[in-house]
Each structure stands twice: as C-alpha cells, then as structure tokens.
Amino acid sequence: MQKYQLTEAEITTLLESASSGVLATINSNGSPYVTPIQFVYQSGKLYFHGRAAGQKLDNLRADARVSFTAYQEQVLQRSPLGKPCGTNTCYQSVIIAGTARELSDDAAKSAALAAIVAKYTPELADKPLPEQAVAKTAVIELTPTAITGKYYG
C-alpha cells in the first residue's frame, strides 16, 4: 500500500472534513474498547468531548495510549465483469497512534468545545458556552505520535 499514501496536506484535509471517527482505548484487562466519536482537528491535535464519567474516560485515565481512525468512502467500484472479487471501494483513511489526556484548564476546554461547535453547528458558533456545562464536560486532547493516511481509487 506504499503506492496509495496520502500526503500530509491530504491527511489534514480529511481530518478537518470527516464528520466522525473511531477511537480505540485499552480496557483494564488489555482488550480494546472502540467508540465512535465526533472530533475536531486543530494545530496537529485532535479534540473530542463527552461525559465526565464512563468506560472511555476510565480507560484513558488508566492508559493514555490510543488509536484513532477517520475515513471517507467515496464510491463502490463494481467489477465491469460482474466478479465479486473485482469490486473495490474508493476511499481515504487516516490512522493516528497517540496519547490522550483530559484537559483540566477551563479556557483550553472552552476553546476546544468552541471549535467543535463551529465544526458541527456553525450557526451557533457565536453563542457563549455556559460555564457550568464546560466545567461538567470532559474534553480530551489527542496528541499524535504517528499518522498514516491511505487512499484507493
């Protein structure tokens, strides 16, 4: 798959435009725990939010190592000869290995949450975030240690 590598610019474009991704954390018994998330990618880091309690956050607090995948499927290329094994999917995908940490600073949390609001509900981006809601929300910063991007089609 070396032939199908995304450039750094293409990786950034995908991470800025993908509407969701999948986060893998490590359970206490070493098994993977995978969660779909909405996220924002800014300045080389990924940010997402959620409840201040739960399996995903428990896992991150115990072991900061994570993996994250975002992808966009463009089209299914059907075999012109009608062969099942001749069908391919045109796609772009990014895989990030990294470490995640919960933000504790309210200003940093607010900035990340404002970026998430701007991405998903831009019509609400000019509204202030309620301080109580910010205080009660877990905001996670994922710092990549490795990023790969691939495409086909």
Coordinates of C-alpha atoms in Angstrom, one line a residue:
M1 CA 0.0 0.0 0.0
Q2 CA 3.0 2.3 -0.2
K3 CA 1.7 3.4 -3.6
Y4 CA -1.5 4.7 -2.0
Q5 CA -0.2 7.1 0.7
L6 CA -2.0 10.3 1.4
T7 CA 0.2 13.5 1.5
E8 CA 0.4 15.5 4.7
A9 CA -2.0 18.1 3.2
E10 CA -4.5 15.4 2.2
I11 CA -4.3 13.9 5.7
T12 CA -5.1 17.3 7.2
T13 CA -7.9 17.9 4.8
L14 CA -9.5 14.6 5.7
L15 CA -9.2 15.2 9.4
E16 CA -10.7 18.6 9.1
S17 CA -13.6 17.5 7.0
A18 CA -14.5 14.0 8.3
S19 CA -17.7 14.1 10.4
S20 CA -16.8 11.3 12.7
G21 CA -14.1 8.7 13.6
V22 CA -13.4 5.7 15.8
L23 CA -11.3 5.9 18.9
A24 CA -9.7 2.8 20.4
T25 CA -8.7 2.7 24.1
I26 CA -7.4 -0.1 26.2
N27 CA -9.6 -1.8 28.8
S28 CA -8.1 -2.7 32.2
N29 CA -7.9 -6.4 31.0
G30 CA -5.9 -5.3 27.9
S31 CA -8.7 -5.7 25.5
P32 CA -9.6 -2.9 23.0
Y33 CA -12.6 -0.7 23.6
V34 CA -13.7 1.1 20.4
T35 CA -16.0 4.2 20.4
P36 CA -17.4 6.3 17.5
I37 CA -16.7 10.0 18.2
Q38 CA -17.2 13.4 16.7
F39 CA -14.0 15.4 16.8
V40 CA -12.1 18.5 15.6
Y41 CA -8.6 18.6 14.3
Q42 CA -6.6 21.7 15.1
S43 CA -2.9 22.5 15.1
G44 CA -1.9 18.9 14.7
K45 CA -4.0 17.6 17.6
L46 CA -7.4 16.0 17.8
Y47 CA -10.1 17.1 20.3
F48 CA -13.3 15.4 21.4
H49 CA -15.7 15.7 24.3
G50 CA -18.1 13.6 26.3
R51 CA -19.5 12.8 29.7
A52 CA -17.1 13.2 32.6
A53 CA -17.6 9.5 33.5
G54 CA -17.7 6.3 31.6
Q55 CA -15.6 3.4 30.1
K56 CA -13.8 5.5 27.5
L57 CA -12.7 8.1 30.1
D58 CA -11.8 5.4 32.7
N59 CA -9.6 3.7 30.0
L60 CA -7.9 7.0 29.1
R61 CA -7.2 7.8 32.7
A62 CA -5.6 4.4 33.2
D63 CA -3.7 4.2 29.9
A64 CA -3.2 7.2 27.7
R65 CA -2.3 5.2 24.6
V66 CA -5.0 5.4 21.9
S67 CA -5.6 4.7 18.2
F68 CA -8.0 6.7 16.1
T69 CA -9.3 6.2 12.6
A70 CA -11.2 8.6 10.3
Y71 CA -12.3 7.7 6.8
Q72 CA -14.4 8.8 3.9
E73 CA -15.8 6.3 1.5
Q74 CA -16.3 7.9 -1.9
V75 CA -17.8 5.2 -4.2
L76 CA -18.0 1.5 -4.7
Q77 CA -16.3 0.4 -7.9
R78 CA -18.2 -2.6 -9.2
S79 CA -16.4 -5.1 -11.4
P80 CA -17.1 -4.5 -15.0
L81 CA -17.1 -8.3 -15.5
G82 CA -19.5 -8.9 -12.6
K83 CA -16.9 -10.7 -10.5
P84 CA -17.4 -10.3 -6.7
C85 CA -13.6 -10.2 -6.1
G86 CA -13.2 -7.5 -8.7
T87 CA -15.2 -4.9 -6.7
N88 CA -13.3 -2.2 -4.8
T89 CA -14.1 0.7 -2.6
C90 CA -12.7 4.1 -3.3
Y91 CA -11.8 5.7 0.0
Q92 CA -9.4 7.9 2.0
S93 CA -8.5 7.0 5.6
V94 CA -6.2 8.2 8.3
I95 CA -4.9 6.2 11.3
I96 CA -3.4 8.0 14.3
A97 CA -1.5 6.4 17.1
G98 CA -1.0 8.7 20.1
T99 CA -1.7 9.7 23.6
A100 CA -4.8 11.3 25.0
R101 CA -5.2 13.5 28.1
E102 CA -8.2 15.1 29.7
L103 CA -8.0 18.9 29.7
S104 CA -8.4 20.5 33.1
D105 CA -8.0 24.1 32.2
D106 CA -11.4 25.7 31.6
A107 CA -10.0 28.1 29.0
A108 CA -8.5 25.2 27.0
K109 CA -11.7 23.2 27.3
S110 CA -13.8 26.2 26.2
A111 CA -11.5 26.7 23.1
A112 CA -11.8 23.1 22.1
L113 CA -15.6 23.0 22.7
A114 CA -16.0 26.2 20.7
A115 CA -14.1 24.6 17.8
I116 CA -16.3 21.5 18.0
V117 CA -19.4 23.8 18.0
A118 CA -18.0 25.7 15.0
K119 CA -17.5 22.5 13.0
Y120 CA -20.8 20.7 13.7
T121 CA -23.2 23.6 14.3
P122 CA -21.6 26.7 12.8
E123 CA -24.8 28.7 13.1
L124 CA -24.3 28.5 16.9
A125 CA -20.6 29.4 16.9
D126 CA -21.2 33.0 18.1
K127 CA -23.2 31.8 21.2
P128 CA -21.3 31.7 24.5
L129 CA -20.7 28.4 26.1
P130 CA -22.4 28.0 29.6
E131 CA -19.6 27.9 32.2
Q132 CA -21.4 25.1 34.1
A133 CA -21.6 22.9 31.0
V134 CA -17.9 23.4 30.3
A135 CA -17.0 22.5 33.8
K136 CA -19.0 19.3 33.7
T137 CA -17.8 18.2 30.3
A138 CA -14.8 16.0 29.7
V139 CA -12.6 17.4 26.9
I140 CA -9.8 15.2 25.6
E141 CA -6.8 16.2 23.6
L142 CA -5.1 13.5 21.5
T143 CA -1.5 14.2 20.6
P144 CA -0.4 12.0 17.6
T145 CA 2.9 10.1 17.8
A146 CA 2.3 8.6 14.3
I147 CA -0.1 9.4 11.5
T148 CA -0.7 7.5 8.3
G149 CA -3.1 8.1 5.5
K150 CA -4.1 5.9 2.6
Y151 CA -6.4 6.0 -0.3
Y152 CA -7.7 3.9 -3.1
G153 CA -9.4 4.9 -6.3

